[in-house]
Coordinates of C-alpha atoms and ligand atoms in Angstrom, one line a residue:
X23 CA 53.6 92.5 -87.0
X24 CA 50.2 91.2 -86.2
X25 CA 50.6 89.4 -82.9
X26 CA 47.1 88.0 -83.0
X27 CA 46.5 87.4 -86.6
X28 CA 42.9 87.2 -87.5
X29 CA 43.5 83.7 -88.7
X30 CA 43.8 82.8 -85.1
X31 CA 40.1 83.1 -84.7
X32 CA 39.4 81.1 -87.8
X33 CA 38.1 77.6 -87.3
X34 CA 41.2 76.1 -89.0
X35 CA 43.6 77.8 -86.6
X36 CA 41.5 76.8 -83.6
X37 CA 41.8 73.2 -84.8
X38 CA 45.5 73.6 -85.2
X39 CA 45.9 75.0 -81.7
X40 CA 43.6 72.4 -80.2
X41 CA 45.4 69.4 -81.6
X42 CA 48.6 69.5 -79.5
X43 CA 46.5 70.4 -76.5
X44 CA 44.3 67.4 -77.1
X45 CA 47.3 65.2 -77.6
X46 CA 48.8 66.4 -74.3
X47 CA 45.5 65.5 -72.5
X48 CA 45.4 62.1 -74.2
X49 CA 49.0 61.4 -73.3
X50 CA 48.4 62.4 -69.7
X51 CA 45.3 60.2 -69.4
X52 CA 47.1 57.3 -71.0
X53 CA 50.2 57.8 -68.8
X54 CA 47.9 57.9 -65.7
X55 CA 46.2 54.7 -66.7
X56 CA 49.3 52.9 -67.7
X57 CA 51.5 53.8 -64.7
X58 CA 49.1 54.5 -61.9
X59 CA 46.0 52.4 -62.4
X60 CA 47.2 49.1 -63.8
X61 CA 49.5 47.7 -61.1
X62 CA 51.0 44.6 -62.7
X63 CA 48.4 42.9 -64.9
X64 CA 47.1 40.9 -61.9
X65 CA 45.2 38.4 -64.0
X66 CA 48.1 37.4 -66.2
X67 CA 50.3 36.7 -63.2
X68 CA 47.7 34.1 -62.2
X69 CA 47.9 32.3 -65.5
X70 CA 50.1 29.2 -65.2
X71 CA 53.4 28.7 -67.1
X72 CA 53.7 24.9 -67.4
X73 CA 50.3 23.6 -66.6
X74 CA 47.6 22.9 -69.2
X75 CA 45.0 25.6 -69.7
X76 CA 42.9 26.8 -72.6
X77 CA 43.8 30.1 -74.3
X78 CA 40.6 31.6 -72.9
X79 CA 37.3 30.8 -71.2
X80 CA 36.1 28.1 -68.9
X81 CA 37.5 24.5 -68.6
X82 CA 36.6 21.6 -66.3
X83 CA 37.0 17.9 -66.6
X84 CA 39.8 16.2 -68.5
X85 CA 38.4 13.9 -71.1
X86 CA 39.7 11.1 -73.3
X87 CA 43.5 11.4 -72.9
X88 CA 45.3 9.0 -75.2
X89 CA 48.4 8.4 -77.3
X90 CA 47.8 8.1 -81.0
X91 CA 50.4 7.9 -83.8
X92 CA 53.1 9.5 -81.6
X93 CA 50.9 12.4 -80.3
X94 CA 49.3 12.7 -76.9
X95 CA 45.7 13.8 -77.3
X96 CA 44.0 15.7 -74.6
X97 CA 40.3 16.7 -74.6
X98 CA 38.6 18.8 -72.0
X99 CA 35.2 20.2 -71.0
X100 CA 35.2 23.7 -72.5
X101 CA 32.9 26.6 -72.8
X102 CA 34.0 28.5 -76.0
X103 CA 31.9 31.5 -75.1
X104 CA 32.6 32.5 -71.5
X105 CA 34.7 32.0 -68.4
X106 CA 31.8 30.2 -66.6
X107 CA 30.5 26.7 -67.0
X108 CA 28.0 26.2 -69.9
X109 CA 27.7 25.4 -73.6
X110 CA 30.0 22.4 -72.9
X111 CA 32.1 21.2 -75.9
X112 CA 35.2 19.0 -76.1
X113 CA 38.2 21.2 -76.5
X114 CA 41.2 19.4 -78.0
X115 CA 45.0 19.8 -77.8
X116 CA 47.9 17.6 -78.8
X117 CA 51.4 17.3 -77.5
X118 CA 54.6 15.3 -78.0
X119 CA 55.6 15.4 -74.3
X120 CA 52.5 16.1 -72.3
X121 CA 53.8 19.5 -71.4
X122 CA 54.0 21.6 -74.5
X123 CA 50.6 21.7 -76.1
X124 CA 49.0 22.8 -79.3
X125 CA 45.3 23.7 -79.2
X126 CA 43.3 22.4 -82.1
X127 CA 39.7 22.8 -83.3
X128 CA 37.0 21.8 -80.9
X129 CA 36.4 18.0 -81.3
X130 CA 32.8 17.8 -80.3
X131 CA 30.1 20.5 -80.2
X132 CA 26.5 20.1 -79.0
X133 CA 24.7 19.9 -82.4
X134 CA 22.7 16.7 -82.3
X135 CA 19.3 16.1 -80.7
X136 CA 20.9 13.9 -78.1
X137 CA 23.6 16.3 -77.0
X138 CA 21.8 19.6 -77.6
X139 CA 22.7 21.1 -74.2
X140 CA 26.3 19.8 -74.0
X141 CA 28.8 17.1 -74.8
X142 CA 29.7 16.0 -71.3
X143 CA 32.6 14.0 -70.0
X144 CA 33.8 10.7 -71.4
X145 CA 36.8 8.8 -72.5
X146 CA 38.8 7.4 -75.4
X147 CA 39.4 3.8 -76.1
X148 CA 41.9 2.4 -78.6
X149 CA 39.8 -0.4 -80.2
X150 CA 40.7 -2.8 -83.1
X151 CA 44.1 -1.9 -84.6
X152 CA 44.5 0.8 -82.1
X153 CA 41.8 3.0 -83.6
X154 CA 40.3 5.5 -81.2
X155 CA 36.6 5.8 -80.3
X156 CA 35.3 8.5 -78.0
X157 CA 32.5 7.6 -75.6
X158 CA 30.8 10.7 -74.1
X159 CA 27.6 11.8 -72.4
X160 CA 25.0 13.8 -74.4
X161 CA 22.9 16.1 -72.3
X162 CA 19.6 16.8 -73.9
X163 CA 15.9 17.3 -73.3
X164 CA 13.3 14.6 -73.3
X165 CA 9.8 15.0 -74.8
X166 CA 10.9 18.5 -76.0
X167 CA 10.6 19.8 -72.5
X168 CA 13.5 22.0 -71.4
X169 CA 12.6 21.2 -67.8
X170 CA 13.3 17.5 -68.2
X171 CA 16.9 17.1 -69.1
X172 CA 18.3 13.7 -69.7
X173 CA 21.8 12.1 -70.1
X174 CA 22.7 9.4 -72.6
X175 CA 25.8 7.9 -73.9
X176 CA 27.2 8.5 -77.4
X177 CA 30.1 7.7 -79.7
X178 CA 32.4 9.7 -81.9
X179 CA 35.1 8.5 -84.4
X180 CA 37.9 10.3 -86.2
X181 CA 36.9 11.4 -89.7
X182 CA 40.4 10.4 -90.9
X183 CA 42.4 7.8 -89.0
X184 CA 45.4 8.7 -91.1
X185 CA 45.6 12.1 -89.5
X186 CA 47.8 11.8 -86.4
X187 CA 46.3 15.0 -85.1
X188 CA 42.7 13.6 -85.4
X189 CA 41.4 17.1 -86.1
X190 CA 37.9 16.1 -87.1
X191 CA 35.5 13.9 -85.3
X192 CA 32.2 12.4 -86.5
X193 CA 29.4 11.3 -84.3
X194 CA 28.1 7.8 -84.8
X195 CA 24.9 7.5 -86.8
X196 CA 23.6 5.0 -84.2
X197 CA 23.7 7.6 -81.3
X198 CA 22.7 7.6 -78.6
X199 CA 24.1 4.1 -78.0
X200 CA 22.8 3.9 -74.4
X201 CA 19.9 5.5 -72.7
X202 CA 19.1 5.4 -69.0
X203 CA 17.9 1.9 -68.0
X204 CA 14.8 1.2 -66.0
X205 CA 15.1 2.3 -62.4
X206 CA 17.8 4.8 -63.1
X207 CA 17.1 8.5 -63.1
X208 CA 18.3 9.9 -66.5
X209 CA 19.7 12.9 -64.7
X210 CA 22.2 10.7 -63.0
X211 CA 23.6 8.6 -65.8
X212 CA 26.9 9.9 -67.2
X213 CA 30.6 9.9 -67.8
X214 CA 31.5 6.6 -69.6
X215 CA 34.9 5.2 -68.9
X216 CA 37.6 3.9 -71.2
X217 CA 36.4 0.5 -72.3
X218 CA 38.3 -2.8 -71.7
X219 CA 38.1 -6.2 -73.4
X220 CA 37.3 -9.3 -71.4
X221 CA 38.5 -12.9 -72.1
X222 CA 35.2 -13.5 -74.0
X223 CA 36.2 -10.8 -76.5
X224 CA 33.4 -8.5 -75.4
X225 CA 34.1 -4.8 -74.5
X226 CA 33.1 -3.5 -71.2
X227 CA 32.6 0.0 -69.9
X228 CA 31.2 1.8 -66.8
X229 CA 28.7 4.6 -66.6
X230 CA 28.5 6.6 -63.3
X231 CA 25.1 6.7 -61.6
X232 CA 23.2 6.3 -58.3
X233 CA 20.0 4.8 -57.0
X234 CA 18.7 6.9 -54.1
X235 CA 21.9 7.6 -52.2
X236 CA 23.7 4.5 -53.4
X237 CA 26.5 5.6 -55.8
X238 CA 27.3 3.0 -58.5
X239 CA 29.3 2.2 -61.6
X240 CA 26.9 0.5 -64.0
X241 CA 28.5 -2.1 -66.2
X242 CA 27.8 -2.4 -70.0
X243 CA 29.1 -5.1 -72.4
X244 CA 29.3 -5.0 -76.2
X245 CA 30.5 -7.4 -78.8
X246 CA 31.2 -4.6 -81.4
X247 CA 31.4 -1.3 -79.5
X248 CA 28.1 -0.2 -81.1
X249 CA 25.5 -2.4 -79.3
X250 CA 25.7 -2.2 -75.5
X251 CA 23.8 -4.2 -72.9
X252 CA 23.7 -3.5 -69.2
X253 CA 24.9 -6.2 -66.9
X254 CA 22.4 -7.1 -64.2
X255 CA 24.6 -6.0 -61.3
X256 CA 26.8 -2.9 -61.3
X257 CA 30.6 -3.4 -61.2
X258 CA 30.4 -1.8 -57.7
X259 CA 28.2 0.4 -55.5
X260 CA 28.5 1.9 -52.1
X261 CA 25.6 3.0 -49.9
X262 CA 25.3 6.6 -48.9
X263 CA 27.8 8.0 -51.3
X264 CA 25.5 9.7 -53.9
X265 CA 26.1 10.2 -57.6
X266 CA 29.4 8.8 -58.9
X267 CA 30.7 11.1 -61.5
X268 CA 33.6 10.4 -63.8
X269 CA 34.4 6.8 -62.8
X270 CA 37.8 5.4 -63.9
X271 CA 38.7 1.7 -63.7
X272 CA 42.2 0.4 -64.5
X273 CA 44.7 -2.3 -63.7
X274 CA 47.9 -1.8 -61.7
X275 CA 50.9 -4.1 -61.4
X276 CA 51.5 -5.6 -58.0
X277 CA 55.3 -6.0 -58.6
X278 CA 56.5 -2.9 -60.4
X279 CA 55.8 0.7 -61.2
X280 CA 55.0 0.2 -64.9
X281 CA 51.5 0.9 -66.1
X282 CA 49.2 -1.7 -67.7
X283 CA 46.9 -1.6 -70.7
X284 CA 43.3 -1.0 -69.5
X285 CA 42.3 -4.5 -70.6
X286 CA 45.0 -6.3 -68.5
X287 CA 43.8 -8.6 -65.8
X288 CA 44.8 -11.9 -64.0
X289 CA 47.8 -12.8 -61.9
X290 CA 50.0 -10.0 -60.7
X291 CA 47.3 -7.4 -61.3
X292 CA 45.1 -5.4 -59.0
X293 CA 42.5 -2.9 -60.1
X294 CA 41.8 0.7 -59.1
X295 CA 38.2 2.1 -59.1
X296 CA 38.1 5.9 -58.8
X297 CA 34.9 8.0 -58.7
X298 CA 34.3 11.7 -58.3
X299 CA 31.8 13.1 -55.8
X300 CA 33.0 16.3 -54.0
X301 CA 36.5 14.8 -54.2
X302 CA 38.2 12.1 -56.2
X303 CA 38.0 8.9 -54.1
X304 CA 39.6 5.6 -55.1
X305 CA 40.0 2.1 -53.8
X306 CA 42.3 -0.7 -54.8
X307 CA 40.8 -4.2 -55.1
X308 CA 40.3 -7.3 -57.1
X309 CA 38.4 -7.4 -60.3
X310 CA 36.5 -10.6 -60.3
X311 CA 36.3 -11.3 -64.0
X312 CA 33.9 -14.3 -63.7
X313 CA 31.0 -12.0 -62.8
X314 CA 32.4 -8.6 -63.6
X315 CA 32.4 -7.3 -60.0
X316 CA 35.0 -5.5 -57.9
X317 CA 36.1 -6.3 -54.3
X318 CA 38.1 -3.7 -52.4
X319 CA 41.2 -5.0 -50.6
X320 CA 39.9 -3.3 -47.4
X321 CA 36.2 -2.7 -47.0
X322 CA 36.9 0.2 -44.7
X323 CA 38.7 1.9 -47.6
X324 CA 35.9 1.5 -50.0
X325 CA 35.2 4.1 -52.7
X326 CA 34.1 7.3 -51.1
X327 CA 34.9 6.4 -47.5
X328 CA 38.6 5.8 -47.9
X329 CA 41.4 7.2 -49.9
X330 CA 41.6 10.3 -52.0
X331 CA 43.9 11.0 -55.0
X332 CA 44.5 14.5 -53.6
X333 CA 43.5 16.3 -50.4
X334 CA 43.2 19.7 -52.0
X335 CA 41.5 21.0 -55.2
X336 CA 41.4 18.1 -57.6
X337 CA 38.4 16.6 -59.4
X338 CA 36.9 14.6 -62.2
X339 CA 40.3 13.0 -63.0
X340 CA 41.0 10.6 -65.8
X341 CA 43.9 8.3 -66.4
X342 CA 45.3 6.6 -69.6
X343 CA 47.9 4.0 -70.4
X344 CA 50.9 5.5 -72.1
X345 CA 52.2 2.7 -74.2
X346 CA 55.2 4.9 -75.2
X347 CA 56.7 4.7 -71.7
X348 CA 54.6 1.9 -70.2
X349 CA 53.1 4.0 -67.5
X350 CA 49.7 5.1 -66.4
X351 CA 49.1 8.9 -66.4
X352 CA 46.6 10.9 -64.5
X353 CA 45.0 14.2 -65.3
X354 CA 42.8 16.1 -62.9
X355 CA 40.8 19.3 -63.0
X356 CA 41.9 22.1 -60.7
X357 CA 39.3 24.8 -60.2
X358 CA 39.9 28.4 -59.2
X359 CA 39.8 29.8 -55.7
X360 CA 38.3 33.1 -56.6
X361 CA 34.7 33.8 -57.5
X362 CA 32.7 33.8 -60.8
X363 CA 33.0 37.6 -61.2
X364 CA 36.8 37.3 -60.9
X365 CA 36.9 34.5 -63.5
X366 CA 34.8 36.6 -65.9
X367 CA 37.1 39.5 -65.5
X368 CA 40.2 37.3 -66.0
X369 CA 38.5 35.8 -69.1
X370 CA 39.5 32.3 -68.1
X371 CA 39.0 29.7 -65.4
X372 CA 40.6 26.4 -64.3
X373 CA 43.8 24.6 -65.0
X374 CA 44.7 20.9 -65.2
X375 CA 47.0 19.5 -62.6
X376 CA 50.5 18.6 -63.7
X377 CA 50.2 15.1 -65.3
X378 CA 51.1 12.4 -62.7
X379 CA 52.4 8.9 -63.1
X380 CA 50.4 6.5 -60.8
X381 CA 51.3 3.1 -59.5
X382 CA 50.6 0.7 -56.6
X383 CA 52.4 1.5 -53.3
X384 CA 54.1 -1.8 -52.6
X385 CA 54.4 -0.9 -48.9
X386 CA 50.6 -1.0 -48.5
X387 CA 49.3 -2.9 -51.5
X388 CA 46.1 -1.0 -51.2
X389 CA 47.0 2.6 -52.0
X390 CA 48.7 4.5 -54.9
X391 CA 51.7 6.6 -55.3
X392 CA 51.6 9.7 -57.6
X393 CA 54.6 11.5 -59.1
X394 CA 55.0 14.3 -61.6
X395 CA 55.9 12.9 -65.0
X396 CA 59.6 12.9 -65.8
X397 CA 59.2 15.2 -68.7
X398 CA 59.1 18.1 -66.2
X399 CA 62.9 17.8 -66.2
X400 CA 63.0 19.4 -69.6
X401 CA 61.9 22.7 -67.9
X402 CA 64.5 22.6 -65.2
X403 CA 66.8 25.7 -65.1
X404 CA 69.1 26.9 -62.4
X405 CA 69.2 25.0 -59.1
X406 CA 70.3 25.3 -55.5
X407 CA 71.3 22.3 -53.5
X408 CA 71.7 22.2 -49.7
X409 CA 72.7 19.3 -47.4
X410 CA 72.3 19.0 -43.7
X411 CA 70.8 22.3 -42.6
X412 CA 69.5 22.6 -39.0
X413 CA 66.2 24.3 -38.6
X414 CA 66.2 25.7 -35.1
X415 CA 63.2 26.4 -33.0
X416 CA 61.3 29.4 -34.5
X417 CA 63.6 29.7 -37.6
X418 CA 62.5 31.2 -40.9
X419 CA 65.3 31.2 -43.4
X420 CA 65.2 32.3 -47.0
X421 CA 66.6 29.8 -49.5
X422 CA 69.3 31.9 -51.2
X423 CA 69.9 31.6 -54.9
X424 CA 66.5 30.6 -55.9
X425 CA 63.5 32.8 -56.6
X426 CA 60.5 33.1 -58.8
X427 CA 57.0 31.7 -59.0
X428 CA 57.8 28.6 -61.1
X429 CA 59.7 26.1 -58.9
X430 CA 60.3 22.4 -58.5
X431 CA 61.4 21.8 -54.8
X432 CA 62.4 18.5 -53.4
X433 CA 63.6 18.0 -49.8
X434 CA 64.1 15.3 -47.1
X435 CA 63.9 16.0 -43.4
X436 CA 65.3 13.7 -40.7
X437 CA 62.9 12.8 -38.0
X438 CA 64.1 13.6 -34.4
X439 CA 63.3 11.4 -31.4
X440 CA 59.5 11.1 -31.9
X441 CA 58.7 10.2 -28.3
X442 CA 58.5 14.0 -27.7
X443 CA 55.7 14.5 -30.2
X444 CA 52.7 16.3 -28.9
X445 CA 49.5 14.3 -28.3
X446 CA 46.9 15.0 -30.9
X447 CA 44.2 12.6 -32.1
X448 CA 44.4 12.6 -35.9
X449 CA 42.1 10.7 -38.1
X450 CA 40.9 10.7 -41.7
X451 CA 37.9 12.8 -40.6
X452 CA 39.8 15.5 -38.8
X453 CA 43.2 15.8 -40.5
X454 CA 42.3 18.8 -42.6
X455 CA 40.7 20.5 -39.6
X456 CA 43.9 19.8 -37.6
X457 CA 46.0 21.4 -40.3
X458 CA 43.8 24.4 -40.4
X459 CA 43.2 24.9 -36.7
X460 CA 46.9 24.4 -35.8
X461 CA 48.2 26.2 -38.9
X462 CA 51.8 26.9 -39.9
X463 CA 52.5 29.8 -37.5
X464 CA 51.5 27.9 -34.3
X465 CA 54.3 26.8 -32.0
X466 CA 54.4 23.0 -31.8
X467 CA 56.9 20.4 -30.8
X468 CA 57.9 18.3 -33.8
X469 CA 56.8 20.8 -36.4
X470 CA 55.1 22.6 -38.0
X471 CA 58.2 22.6 -40.2
X472 CA 58.6 22.8 -44.0
X473 CA 58.5 25.5 -46.7
X474 CA 56.9 28.8 -47.4
X475 CA 56.5 29.1 -51.1
X476 CA 55.2 32.1 -53.1
X477 CA 56.4 34.3 -50.2
X478 CA 57.3 37.9 -50.1
X479 CA 60.6 39.1 -48.5
X480 CA 58.6 40.1 -45.4
X481 CA 56.7 36.8 -45.4
X482 CA 53.4 38.8 -45.3
X483 CA 52.2 36.6 -48.2
X484 CA 53.1 33.0 -48.3
X485 CA 51.7 29.5 -48.8
X486 CA 53.0 27.1 -46.1
X487 CA 53.6 23.4 -46.9
X488 CA 54.5 21.7 -43.7
X489 CA 54.7 18.6 -41.5
X490 CA 53.7 18.0 -37.9
X491 CA 54.6 14.7 -36.1
X492 CA 52.0 13.7 -33.5
X493 CA 51.3 11.0 -31.0
X494 CA 47.8 9.9 -31.8
X495 CA 45.6 7.4 -30.0
X496 CA 46.4 4.7 -32.5
X497 CA 50.1 5.4 -33.1
X498 CA 52.6 7.9 -34.4
X499 CA 51.4 10.0 -37.3
X500 CA 52.6 12.7 -39.6
X501 CA 50.3 15.4 -40.7
X502 CA 50.9 16.9 -44.2
X503 CA 49.4 20.4 -44.6
X504 CA 49.0 23.1 -47.2
X505 CA 48.1 26.3 -45.4
X506 CA 46.7 29.0 -47.7
X507 CA 45.5 31.3 -45.0
X508 CA 48.2 33.9 -45.7
X509 CA 48.7 33.1 -49.4
X510 CA 47.4 36.5 -50.6
X511 CA 46.7 40.0 -49.3
X512 CA 43.6 39.9 -51.4
X513 CA 40.3 39.0 -49.8
X514 CA 37.3 37.2 -51.2
X515 CA 39.4 34.1 -52.0
X516 CA 38.8 30.5 -50.8
X517 CA 41.9 30.1 -48.5
X518 CA 40.9 26.7 -47.1
X519 CA 43.8 24.9 -45.5
X520 CA 44.1 21.4 -46.7
X521 CA 45.7 18.4 -45.1
X522 CA 46.0 14.6 -44.6
X523 CA 48.2 12.3 -42.6
X524 CA 50.2 9.1 -42.8
X525 CA 51.0 6.5 -40.1
X526 CA 54.7 6.5 -39.0
X527 CA 56.4 3.2 -38.4
X528 CA 59.0 3.0 -35.7
X529 CA 61.7 2.4 -38.3
X530 CA 60.9 5.5 -40.4
X531 CA 63.7 8.0 -40.0
X532 CA 62.7 10.8 -42.5
X533 CA 59.9 12.5 -44.3
X534 CA 60.1 13.9 -47.8
X535 CA 58.3 16.4 -50.0
X536 CA 58.2 17.6 -53.5
X537 CA 56.5 20.8 -54.3
X538 CA 55.6 22.2 -57.8
X539 CA 54.9 25.9 -57.9
X540 CA 53.4 27.6 -60.9
X541 CA 52.2 31.2 -60.4
X542 CA 48.8 30.3 -58.9
X543 CA 49.0 26.6 -58.3
X544 CA 51.0 24.7 -55.7
X545 CA 51.1 20.9 -55.9
X546 CA 52.5 19.0 -52.9
X547 CA 53.7 15.3 -53.3
X548 CA 54.6 14.2 -49.8
X549 CA 56.2 11.0 -48.6
X550 CA 57.2 9.8 -52.0
X551 CA 53.8 10.5 -53.5
X552 CA 51.6 8.9 -50.8
X553 CA 49.9 12.2 -50.1
X554 CA 49.1 14.8 -52.7
X555 CA 47.6 18.2 -52.0
X556 CA 46.8 20.8 -54.7
X557 CA 46.1 24.4 -53.9
X558 CA 45.2 27.5 -55.9
X559 CA 46.6 30.7 -54.5
X560 CA 46.7 34.3 -55.9
X561 CA 49.4 36.3 -54.2
X562 CA 49.4 40.0 -54.9
X563 CA 53.0 40.7 -54.3
X564 CA 54.8 37.3 -54.2
X565 CA 54.6 37.2 -58.0
X566 CA 57.3 36.6 -60.6
X567 CA 60.8 37.4 -59.6
X568 CA 59.5 38.8 -56.2
X569 CA 58.5 35.3 -55.0
X570 CA 60.8 33.7 -52.5
X571 CA 61.2 30.3 -51.0
X572 CA 61.7 29.9 -47.2
X573 CA 62.4 27.1 -44.8
X574 CA 60.8 27.2 -41.4
X575 CA 60.4 25.4 -38.2
X576 CA 57.9 26.5 -35.6
X577 CA 58.4 23.4 -33.4
X578 CA 60.5 23.4 -30.2
X579 CA 62.5 20.4 -31.4
X580 CA 65.2 21.3 -34.0
X581 CA 64.8 19.6 -37.4
X582 CA 67.6 18.6 -39.7
X583 CA 66.9 19.1 -43.3
X584 CA 68.9 16.3 -44.9
X585 CA 68.8 17.5 -48.5
X586 CA 67.2 20.1 -50.7
X587 CA 67.2 20.5 -54.5
X588 CA 65.3 23.6 -55.5
X589 CA 65.0 24.4 -59.2
X590 CA 63.6 27.3 -61.1
X591 CA 61.4 26.2 -64.0
X592 CA 61.0 27.5 -67.5
X593 CA 57.5 27.9 -68.9
X594 CA 56.1 25.5 -71.5
X595 CA 54.7 26.7 -74.7
X596 CA 51.0 26.3 -75.2
X597 CA 49.8 27.7 -78.5
X598 CA 47.4 27.1 -81.3
X599 CA 44.1 28.2 -82.4
X600 CA 41.5 29.6 -80.0
X601 CA 38.8 27.5 -81.6
Ligands
LIG9 N1 31.3 17.5 -65.4 C1 30.7 17.1 -66.6 C2 29.9 15.9 -66.3 C3 30.5 15.4 -65.1 C4 30.9 16.7 -64.3 C5 29.9 18.3 -67.2 C6 32.0 16.5 -63.3 O1 29.9 15.0 -67.3 O2 29.7 14.5 -64.3 O3 30.7 19.3 -67.5 O4 32.7 17.6 -63.1

């Protein structure tokens, strides 16, 4: 028998022998890459499960939310080509419940001389017979010079009002409808609001701007929505605030929590003016219709020097009136906390905050309350409830029976005798610093106490949401903090600790918090929605089923947790075309 048949040396036999060998090598390489080099798809665990985000690439501001023919429409600043800002179009999605979304074709792309470099932020207004019109900012060049970019306002209408999905939008032939007026730098002239109708039947809208360092909301009026004239005085301006991006102006009821149509005014109505610069600042005031100006309730809480919608990562927000449920709903852009390179490698960047209902806080009459929209309940799954749990000095206790990175947690803590509170001067200027310097792991007196979310069993990774009661120069205060310093074993992340505070009245006996956790976003609604803090965190190990919820108290005074409901949440389907 020929042990080594000559055929073995032929090319054909070599190939036959080489094939299994090659397969073995391929298989080993594949096995190595699958099981040794790819830990747990780190970028996918950062994608959110019940927050709005595009299928891929970069997103920023929410634009033109509205309800039309039974569908909620949501538009957003979107770069179709990359996970970084640029080539800005209007992405478009629709939903029946503001949670489960279907992405549609892009609504606006930069294809006209006046929006050549981008279709920037704007709004939607339901005009005659409830027909929508989009107002947006076109970013283009002037005098064919790429160096001199200008901003101007433009309109777009649905191609077919009969289509409830409003898939196709047409830009108005008369665009641009407004160019920068004399005295205003055309680089600082953008983001038209939803328009409202005055008693004289004319439409009004605002455009964000500035003159030197005075931020302002320029007011425009129109009899027909096509021809707009600037009012001599802006609706409002504040010295030293700089460019006002994405203004939002809307009425709130002084007697109940219902929302109002954007054109509502008169008795029983106050107005909110919100503008974006660095953060989203708002002020509650009176809209003086006789001369179209706005007067804040408290001048020391004027726009930009007073209240914020959110004390974490939250920007360029936009509200709309939901006539379906008579409420005002707010969307806000939540950026990433990693760098550009990480975003490029993930292939996406940014999420929208969970939609919030907003209304006037009747206790103050000059601030708002925010609360996650009730539709979230449709995602509730198993829950754990606890009553009356004592959190002793230094205790850190896992909440049994609940786990995962998608949670809705609500709790109330009884306040102990507050005379014991440590002395700490807390003000609007230093609240965040106090939260950060003092941190969750410091030993205090009344607090820090609260929750560790997205925590590993060994607590090495966690995001701490906590309270500290203090005796400040001007009264008792409670600090509300979101401490990200140990949120991830990964480095090169923005782990800023956020915080704010509220005054405590002598009669206040408890503090409450609701926390929404969704893989890489943690939203805190403290004190019934008086203080909101949004954080982005990227744990390496506290992901999926491995994520735990803890209660802790690092103060010397024991704290009684009065009630806790912690729920696991299902994800919400977001599908559709990638545009
Ligand atoms: N983003 C848009 C502008 C707006 C800014 C551009 C705010 O219209 O002023 O993407 O984030």
